[in-house]
PDB file of N, CA and C in Angstrom:
ATOM      1  N   UNK A   1     -12.171   6.117 -15.157  1.00 90.00           N
ATOM      2  CA  UNK A   1     -11.935   6.884 -16.360  1.00 90.00           C
ATOM      3  C   UNK A   1     -11.459   8.390 -15.818  1.00 90.00           C
ATOM      4  N   UNK A   2     -10.154   8.583 -16.062  1.00 93.00           N
ATOM      5  CA  UNK A   2      -9.551   9.888 -15.934  1.00 93.00           C
ATOM      6  C   UNK A   2      -9.770  11.077 -16.779  1.00 93.00           C
ATOM      7  N   UNK A   3      -9.814  12.117 -16.247  1.00 97.00           N
ATOM      8  CA  UNK A   3      -9.979  13.375 -17.123  1.00 97.00           C
ATOM      9  C   UNK A   3      -8.780  14.095 -16.789  1.00 97.00           C
ATOM     10  N   UNK A   4      -8.106  14.948 -17.809  1.00 98.00           N
ATOM     11  CA  UNK A   4      -6.872  15.692 -17.469  1.00 98.00           C
ATOM     12  C   UNK A   4      -7.821  17.145 -17.296  1.00 98.00           C
ATOM     13  N   UNK A   5      -7.442  17.583 -16.010  1.00 98.00           N
ATOM     14  CA  UNK A   5      -7.982  18.866 -15.679  1.00 98.00           C
ATOM     15  C   UNK A   5      -7.187  20.139 -15.685  1.00 98.00           C
ATOM     16  N   UNK A   6      -5.852  19.683 -15.587  1.00 98.00           N
ATOM     17  CA  UNK A   6      -4.964  20.755 -15.843  1.00 98.00           C
ATOM     18  C   UNK A   6      -3.756  20.251 -16.381  1.00 98.00           C
ATOM     19  N   UNK A   7      -3.167  21.030 -17.423  1.00 98.00           N
ATOM     20  CA  UNK A   7      -2.012  20.843 -18.154  1.00 98.00           C
ATOM     21  C   UNK A   7      -1.249  21.634 -18.444  1.00 98.00           C
ATOM     22  N   UNK A   8      -0.172  21.551 -17.929  1.00 97.00           N
ATOM     23  CA  UNK A   8       1.138  22.989 -17.880  1.00 97.00           C
ATOM     24  C   UNK A   8       2.289  22.416 -18.326  1.00 97.00           C
ATOM     25  N   UNK A   9       2.478  21.968 -19.772  1.00 95.00           N
ATOM     26  CA  UNK A   9       3.637  21.483 -20.384  1.00 95.00           C
ATOM     27  C   UNK A   9       4.873  22.539 -19.929  1.00 95.00           C
ATOM     28  N   UNK A  10       5.901  22.043 -19.485  1.00 93.00           N
ATOM     29  CA  UNK A  10       6.484  20.545 -19.449  1.00 93.00           C
ATOM     30  C   UNK A  10       6.402  20.411 -18.136  1.00 93.00           C
ATOM     31  N   UNK A  11       5.783  21.061 -17.226  1.00 96.00           N
ATOM     32  CA  UNK A  11       5.935  20.872 -15.918  1.00 96.00           C
ATOM     33  C   UNK A  11       4.813  20.174 -14.973  1.00 96.00           C
ATOM     34  N   UNK A  12       3.495  20.162 -15.415  1.00 97.00           N
ATOM     35  CA  UNK A  12       2.498  19.628 -14.529  1.00 97.00           C
ATOM     36  C   UNK A  12       1.352  19.154 -15.358  1.00 97.00           C
ATOM     37  N   UNK A  13       0.696  17.980 -14.700  1.00 97.00           N
ATOM     38  CA  UNK A  13      -0.291  17.603 -15.147  1.00 97.00           C
ATOM     39  C   UNK A  13      -1.372  17.151 -14.043  1.00 97.00           C
ATOM     40  N   UNK A  14      -2.401  17.335 -14.028  1.00 97.00           N
ATOM     41  CA  UNK A  14      -3.565  16.739 -13.031  1.00 97.00           C
ATOM     42  C   UNK A  14      -4.526  16.066 -13.804  1.00 97.00           C
ATOM     43  N   UNK A  15      -4.961  14.644 -13.039  1.00 96.00           N
ATOM     44  CA  UNK A  15      -5.836  14.063 -13.542  1.00 96.00           C
ATOM     45  C   UNK A  15      -6.909  13.541 -12.607  1.00 96.00           C
ATOM     46  N   UNK A  16      -8.265  13.775 -12.956  1.00 97.00           N
ATOM     47  CA  UNK A  16      -9.121  13.523 -12.000  1.00 97.00           C
ATOM     48  C   UNK A  16     -10.157  12.531 -12.575  1.00 97.00           C
ATOM     49  N   UNK A  17     -10.468  11.416 -11.382  1.00 96.00           N
ATOM     50  CA  UNK A  17     -11.636  10.455 -11.848  1.00 96.00           C
ATOM     51  C   UNK A  17     -12.613  10.461 -10.564  1.00 96.00           C
ATOM     52  N   UNK A  18     -13.839  10.161 -10.902  1.00 95.00           N
ATOM     53  CA  UNK A  18     -15.019  10.368  -9.927  1.00 95.00           C
ATOM     54  C   UNK A  18     -15.942   9.323 -10.499  1.00 95.00           C
ATOM     55  N   UNK A  19     -16.189   8.378  -9.506  1.00 92.00           N
ATOM     56  CA  UNK A  19     -17.313   7.269  -9.926  1.00 92.00           C
ATOM     57  C   UNK A  19     -18.069   7.042  -8.589  1.00 92.00           C
ATOM     58  N   UNK A  20     -18.909   6.120  -8.388  1.00 89.00           N
ATOM     59  CA  UNK A  20     -20.038   5.875  -7.412  1.00 89.00           C
ATOM     60  C   UNK A  20     -19.127   5.585  -6.043  1.00 89.00           C
ATOM     61  N   UNK A  21     -17.836   4.980  -6.229  1.00 87.00           N
ATOM     62  CA  UNK A  21     -17.420   4.708  -4.918  1.00 87.00           C
ATOM     63  C   UNK A  21     -16.194   5.491  -4.530  1.00 87.00           C
ATOM     64  N   UNK A  22     -15.506   6.337  -5.432  1.00 87.00           N
ATOM     65  CA  UNK A  22     -14.164   7.027  -5.102  1.00 87.00           C
ATOM     66  C   UNK A  22     -14.043   8.092  -5.980  1.00 87.00           C
ATOM     67  N   UNK A  23     -13.514   9.255  -5.271  1.00 91.00           N
ATOM     68  CA  UNK A  23     -12.884  10.073  -6.070  1.00 91.00           C
ATOM     69  C   UNK A  23     -11.298  10.312  -5.863  1.00 91.00           C
ATOM     70  N   UNK A  24     -10.937  10.635  -7.130  1.00 91.00           N
ATOM     71  CA  UNK A  24      -9.530  10.540  -7.271  1.00 91.00           C
ATOM     72  C   UNK A  24      -8.831  11.693  -7.941  1.00 91.00           C
ATOM     73  N   UNK A  25      -7.989  12.390  -7.230  1.00 95.00           N
ATOM     74  CA  UNK A  25      -7.052  13.484  -8.018  1.00 95.00           C
ATOM     75  C   UNK A  25      -5.603  13.286  -7.821  1.00 95.00           C
ATOM     76  N   UNK A  26      -4.920  13.101  -9.185  1.00 93.00           N
ATOM     77  CA  UNK A  26      -3.583  12.764  -9.231  1.00 93.00           C
ATOM     78  C   UNK A  26      -2.764  13.894  -9.825  1.00 93.00           C
ATOM     79  N   UNK A  27      -1.817  14.289  -9.276  1.00 96.00           N
ATOM     80  CA  UNK A  27      -1.030  15.506  -9.692  1.00 96.00           C
ATOM     81  C   UNK A  27       0.331  15.233  -9.874  1.00 96.00           C
ATOM     82  N   UNK A  28       0.947  15.213 -11.070  1.00 94.00           N
ATOM     83  CA  UNK A  28       2.105  14.959 -11.380  1.00 94.00           C
ATOM     84  C   UNK A  28       3.000  16.025 -11.862  1.00 94.00           C
ATOM     85  N   UNK A  29       4.223  16.181 -11.122  1.00 96.00           N
ATOM     86  CA  UNK A  29       4.994  17.535 -11.326  1.00 96.00           C
ATOM     87  C   UNK A  29       6.311  16.951 -12.087  1.00 96.00           C
ATOM     88  N   UNK A  30       6.858  17.631 -12.753  1.00 94.00           N
ATOM     89  CA  UNK A  30       8.274  17.405 -13.324  1.00 94.00           C
ATOM     90  C   UNK A  30       9.258  18.838 -13.142  1.00 94.00           C
ATOM     91  N   UNK A  31      10.408  18.663 -12.517  1.00 95.00           N
ATOM     92  CA  UNK A  31      11.317  19.538 -12.550  1.00 95.00           C
ATOM     93  C   UNK A  31      12.755  19.063 -12.860  1.00 95.00           C
ATOM     94  N   UNK A  32      13.650  19.984 -13.254  1.00 93.00           N
ATOM     95  CA  UNK A  32      14.975  19.757 -13.660  1.00 93.00           C
ATOM     96  C   UNK A  32      15.554  19.432 -12.397  1.00 93.00           C
ATOM     97  N   UNK A  33      16.596  18.744 -12.534  1.00 90.00           N
ATOM     98  CA  UNK A  33      17.477  18.351 -11.164  1.00 90.00           C
ATOM     99  C   UNK A  33      18.912  17.908 -11.981  1.00 90.00           C
ATOM    100  N   UNK A  34      19.797  18.094 -11.023  1.00 90.00           N
ATOM    101  CA  UNK A  34      21.191  17.875 -11.358  1.00 90.00           C
ATOM    102  C   UNK A  34      21.333  16.387 -12.160  1.00 90.00           C
ATOM    103  N   UNK A  35      20.532  15.381 -11.725  1.00 82.00           N
ATOM    104  CA  UNK A  35      20.639  13.933 -12.244  1.00 82.00           C
ATOM    105  C   UNK A  35      19.710  13.963 -13.728  1.00 82.00           C
ATOM    106  N   UNK A  36      19.056  14.970 -14.084  1.00 87.00           N
ATOM    107  CA  UNK A  36      17.986  14.960 -15.101  1.00 87.00           C
ATOM    108  C   UNK A  36      16.702  15.493 -14.757  1.00 87.00           C
ATOM    109  N   UNK A  37      15.827  14.737 -14.364  1.00 88.00           N
ATOM    110  CA  UNK A  37      14.584  15.259 -13.796  1.00 88.00           C
ATOM    111  C   UNK A  37      14.157  14.771 -12.393  1.00 88.00           C
ATOM    112  N   UNK A  38      13.444  15.565 -11.855  1.00 88.00           N
ATOM    113  CA  UNK A  38      12.754  15.060 -10.695  1.00 88.00           C
ATOM    114  C   UNK A  38      11.139  14.911 -10.811  1.00 88.00           C
ATOM    115  N   UNK A  39      10.417  13.702 -10.564  1.00 87.00           N
ATOM    116  CA  UNK A  39       9.063  13.520 -10.876  1.00 87.00           C
ATOM    117  C   UNK A  39       8.343  13.539  -9.404  1.00 87.00           C
ATOM    118  N   UNK A  40       7.408  14.231  -9.277  1.00 90.00           N
ATOM    119  CA  UNK A  40       6.741  13.981  -8.090  1.00 90.00           C
ATOM    120  C   UNK A  40       5.195  13.598  -8.425  1.00 90.00           C
ATOM    121  N   UNK A  41       4.700  12.415  -7.866  1.00 88.00           N
ATOM    122  CA  UNK A  41       3.488  11.975  -7.961  1.00 88.00           C
ATOM    123  C   UNK A  41       2.427  12.245  -6.772  1.00 88.00           C
ATOM    124  N   UNK A  42       1.496  12.867  -6.655  1.00 90.00           N
ATOM    125  CA  UNK A  42       0.662  12.966  -5.664  1.00 90.00           C
ATOM    126  C   UNK A  42      -0.470  12.318  -5.706  1.00 90.00           C
ATOM    127  N   UNK A  43      -1.279  11.461  -5.129  1.00 88.00           N
ATOM    128  CA  UNK A  43      -2.660  11.102  -5.584  1.00 88.00           C
ATOM    129  C   UNK A  43      -3.384  11.122  -4.293  1.00 88.00           C
ATOM    130  N   UNK A  44      -4.549  11.775  -4.344  1.00 88.00           N
ATOM    131  CA  UNK A  44      -5.622  12.344  -3.085  1.00 88.00           C
ATOM    132  C   UNK A  44      -6.866  11.206  -3.644  1.00 88.00           C
ATOM    133  N   UNK A  45      -6.882  10.306  -2.767  1.00 84.00           N
ATOM    134  CA  UNK A  45      -7.986   9.177  -2.885  1.00 84.00           C
ATOM    135  C   UNK A  45      -8.990   9.368  -1.751  1.00 84.00           C
ATOM    136  N   UNK A  46     -10.544   9.364  -2.158  1.00 85.00           N
ATOM    137  CA  UNK A  46     -11.411   9.666  -1.214  1.00 85.00           C
ATOM    138  C   UNK A  46     -12.480   8.704  -1.337  1.00 85.00           C
ATOM    139  N   UNK A  47     -12.723   7.689  -0.489  1.00 84.00           N
ATOM    140  CA  UNK A  47     -13.909   6.798  -0.753  1.00 84.00           C
ATOM    141  C   UNK A  47     -15.131   7.650  -0.522  1.00 84.00           C
ATOM    142  N   UNK A  48     -16.320   7.119  -0.953  1.00 85.00           N
ATOM    143  CA  UNK A  48     -17.698   7.763  -0.773  1.00 85.00           C
ATOM    144  C   UNK A  48     -18.693   6.829   0.011  1.00 85.00           C
ATOM    145  N   UNK A  49     -19.497   7.488   0.560  1.00 83.00           N
ATOM    146  CA  UNK A  49     -20.480   6.937   1.166  1.00 83.00           C
ATOM    147  C   UNK A  49     -19.922   6.072   2.407  1.00 83.00           C
ATOM    148  N   UNK A  50     -20.651   4.758   2.761  1.00 78.00           N
ATOM    149  CA  UNK A  50     -20.308   4.202   3.689  1.00 78.00           C
ATOM    150  C   UNK A  50     -19.096   3.813   3.571  1.00 78.00           C
ATOM    151  N   UNK A  51     -18.372   3.430   2.277  1.00 77.00           N
ATOM    152  CA  UNK A  51     -17.085   3.257   2.196  1.00 77.00           C
ATOM    153  C   UNK A  51     -15.881   3.931   2.539  1.00 77.00           C
ATOM    154  N   UNK A  52     -16.410   5.195   3.334  1.00 80.00           N
ATOM    155  CA  UNK A  52     -15.595   6.153   3.897  1.00 80.00           C
ATOM    156  C   UNK A  52     -14.953   5.633   4.979  1.00 80.00           C
ATOM    157  N   UNK A  53     -15.769   4.711   5.760  1.00 76.00           N
ATOM    158  CA  UNK A  53     -15.227   3.879   6.970  1.00 76.00           C
ATOM    159  C   UNK A  53     -13.856   3.071   6.754  1.00 76.00           C
ATOM    160  N   UNK A  54     -13.550   2.932   5.458  1.00 77.00           N
ATOM    161  CA  UNK A  54     -12.268   2.120   5.151  1.00 77.00           C
ATOM    162  C   UNK A  54     -11.306   3.025   4.805  1.00 77.00           C
ATOM    163  N   UNK A  55     -11.372   4.241   4.891  1.00 78.00           N
ATOM    164  CA  UNK A  55     -10.464   5.181   4.461  1.00 78.00           C
ATOM    165  C   UNK A  55      -8.898   4.921   5.204  1.00 78.00           C
ATOM    166  N   UNK A  56      -8.942   4.721   6.504  1.00 81.00           N
ATOM    167  CA  UNK A  56      -7.487   4.357   7.015  1.00 81.00           C
ATOM    168  C   UNK A  56      -7.241   3.033   6.275  1.00 81.00           C
ATOM    169  N   UNK A  57      -7.932   2.052   6.043  1.00 81.00           N
ATOM    170  CA  UNK A  57      -7.148   0.850   5.403  1.00 81.00           C
ATOM    171  C   UNK A  57      -6.595   1.194   3.969  1.00 81.00           C
ATOM    172  N   UNK A  58      -7.496   2.248   3.100  1.00 78.00           N
ATOM    173  CA  UNK A  58      -6.977   2.389   2.030  1.00 78.00           C
ATOM    174  C   UNK A  58      -5.858   3.218   1.914  1.00 78.00           C
ATOM    175  N   UNK A  59      -5.791   4.109   2.762  1.00 78.00           N
ATOM    176  CA  UNK A  59      -4.599   4.983   3.091  1.00 78.00           C
ATOM    177  C   UNK A  59      -3.255   4.224   3.233  1.00 78.00           C
ATOM    178  N   UNK A  60      -3.337   3.062   4.130  1.00 83.00           N
ATOM    179  CA  UNK A  60      -2.144   2.192   4.315  1.00 83.00           C
ATOM    180  C   UNK A  60      -1.892   1.557   3.189  1.00 83.00           C
ATOM    181  N   UNK A  61      -3.045   0.832   2.380  1.00 82.00           N
ATOM    182  CA  UNK A  61      -2.563   0.060   1.246  1.00 82.00           C
ATOM    183  C   UNK A  61      -2.023   0.989   0.174  1.00 82.00           C
ATOM    184  N   UNK A  62      -2.405   2.286  -0.233  1.00 77.00           N
ATOM    185  CA  UNK A  62      -1.870   2.992  -1.254  1.00 77.00           C
ATOM    186  C   UNK A  62      -0.549   3.433  -0.831  1.00 77.00           C
ATOM    187  N   UNK A  63      -0.227   3.726   0.519  1.00 82.00           N
ATOM    188  CA  UNK A  63       0.965   4.076   0.960  1.00 82.00           C
ATOM    189  C   UNK A  63       2.053   3.035   0.730  1.00 82.00           C
ATOM    190  N   UNK A  64       1.692   1.640   0.901  1.00 87.00           N
ATOM    191  CA  UNK A  64       2.564   0.659   0.668  1.00 87.00           C
ATOM    192  C   UNK A  64       2.780   0.571  -0.935  1.00 87.00           C
ATOM    193  N   UNK A  65       1.674   0.541  -1.604  1.00 81.00           N
ATOM    194  CA  UNK A  65       1.718   0.455  -3.233  1.00 81.00           C
ATOM    195  C   UNK A  65       2.395   1.500  -3.806  1.00 81.00           C
ATOM    196  N   UNK A  66       2.537   2.863  -3.012  1.00 80.00           N
ATOM    197  CA  UNK A  66       3.195   3.821  -3.669  1.00 80.00           C
ATOM    198  C   UNK A  66       4.600   3.752  -3.400  1.00 80.00           C
ATOM    199  N   UNK A  67       5.217   3.198  -2.322  1.00 86.00           N
ATOM    200  CA  UNK A  67       6.387   2.949  -1.984  1.00 86.00           C
ATOM    201  C   UNK A  67       7.113   2.016  -2.987  1.00 86.00           C
ATOM    202  N   UNK A  68       6.273   0.772  -3.134  1.00 89.00           N
ATOM    203  CA  UNK A  68       6.700  -0.194  -3.979  1.00 89.00           C
ATOM    204  C   UNK A  68       7.000   0.330  -5.343  1.00 89.00           C
ATOM    205  N   UNK A  69       6.028   1.159  -5.497  1.00 83.00           N
ATOM    206  CA  UNK A  69       6.237   1.728  -7.027  1.00 83.00           C
ATOM    207  C   UNK A  69       7.167   2.596  -7.375  1.00 83.00           C
ATOM    208  N   UNK A  70       7.656   3.518  -6.320  1.00 82.00           N
ATOM    209  CA  UNK A  70       8.721   4.568  -6.346  1.00 82.00           C
ATOM    210  C   UNK A  70       9.979   3.763  -6.250  1.00 82.00           C
ATOM    211  N   UNK A  71      10.247   2.505  -5.541  1.00 88.00           N
ATOM    212  CA  UNK A  71      11.308   1.553  -5.386  1.00 88.00           C
ATOM    213  C   UNK A  71      11.683   1.073  -6.736  1.00 88.00           C
ATOM    214  N   UNK A  72      10.483   0.429  -7.270  1.00 87.00           N
ATOM    215  CA  UNK A  72      10.684  -0.120  -8.827  1.00 87.00           C
ATOM    216  C   UNK A  72      11.113   1.005  -9.703  1.00 87.00           C
ATOM    217  N   UNK A  73      10.399   2.116  -9.714  1.00 78.00           N
ATOM    218  CA  UNK A  73      10.646   3.280 -10.831  1.00 78.00           C
ATOM    219  C   UNK A  73      12.182   3.652 -10.528  1.00 78.00           C
ATOM    220  N   UNK A  74      12.686   3.965  -9.352  1.00 81.00           N
ATOM    221  CA  UNK A  74      14.006   4.169  -9.066  1.00 81.00           C
ATOM    222  C   UNK A  74      15.004   3.052  -9.597  1.00 81.00           C
ATOM    223  N   UNK A  75      14.581   1.952  -9.246  1.00 87.00           N
ATOM    224  CA  UNK A  75      15.625   0.890  -9.840  1.00 87.00           C
ATOM    225  C   UNK A  75      15.837   0.893 -11.243  1.00 87.00           C
ATOM    226  N   UNK A  76      14.493   0.925 -12.057  1.00 84.00           N
ATOM    227  CA  UNK A  76      14.596   1.040 -13.518  1.00 84.00           C
ATOM    228  C   UNK A  76      15.268   2.271 -14.051  1.00 84.00           C
ATOM    229  N   UNK A  77      15.123   3.208 -13.467  1.00 74.00           N
ATOM    230  CA  UNK A  77      15.817   4.400 -13.918  1.00 74.00           C
ATOM    231  C   UNK A  77      17.181   4.526 -13.683  1.00 74.00           C
ATOM    232  N   UNK A  78      17.821   3.750 -12.674  1.00 81.00           N
ATOM    233  CA  UNK A  78      19.063   3.870 -12.212  1.00 81.00           C
ATOM    234  C   UNK A  78      19.759   2.715 -13.208  1.00 81.00           C
ATOM    235  N   UNK A  79      19.250   1.907 -14.030  1.00 79.00           N
ATOM    236  CA  UNK A  79      20.049   0.947 -14.854  1.00 79.00           C
ATOM    237  C   UNK A  79      20.918   1.509 -15.514  1.00 79.00           C
TER     238      UNK A  79
END
């Protein structure tokens, strides 16, 4: 479950989630550009406890997931 911890319309929103296994801070920023808008999504995910040993694997998996999501978003926005 996420909480909005910062909201600065129309430029920025920060969402945070914290549970027994992971802490997540997601920041989304919006800026005008010549093509319309530029959206930046930054996610900081941290495993807790012994799960921290899997941090390198989590980083690789989320990097791939992020690349696929960005590619799909670009494809849909350019239709």
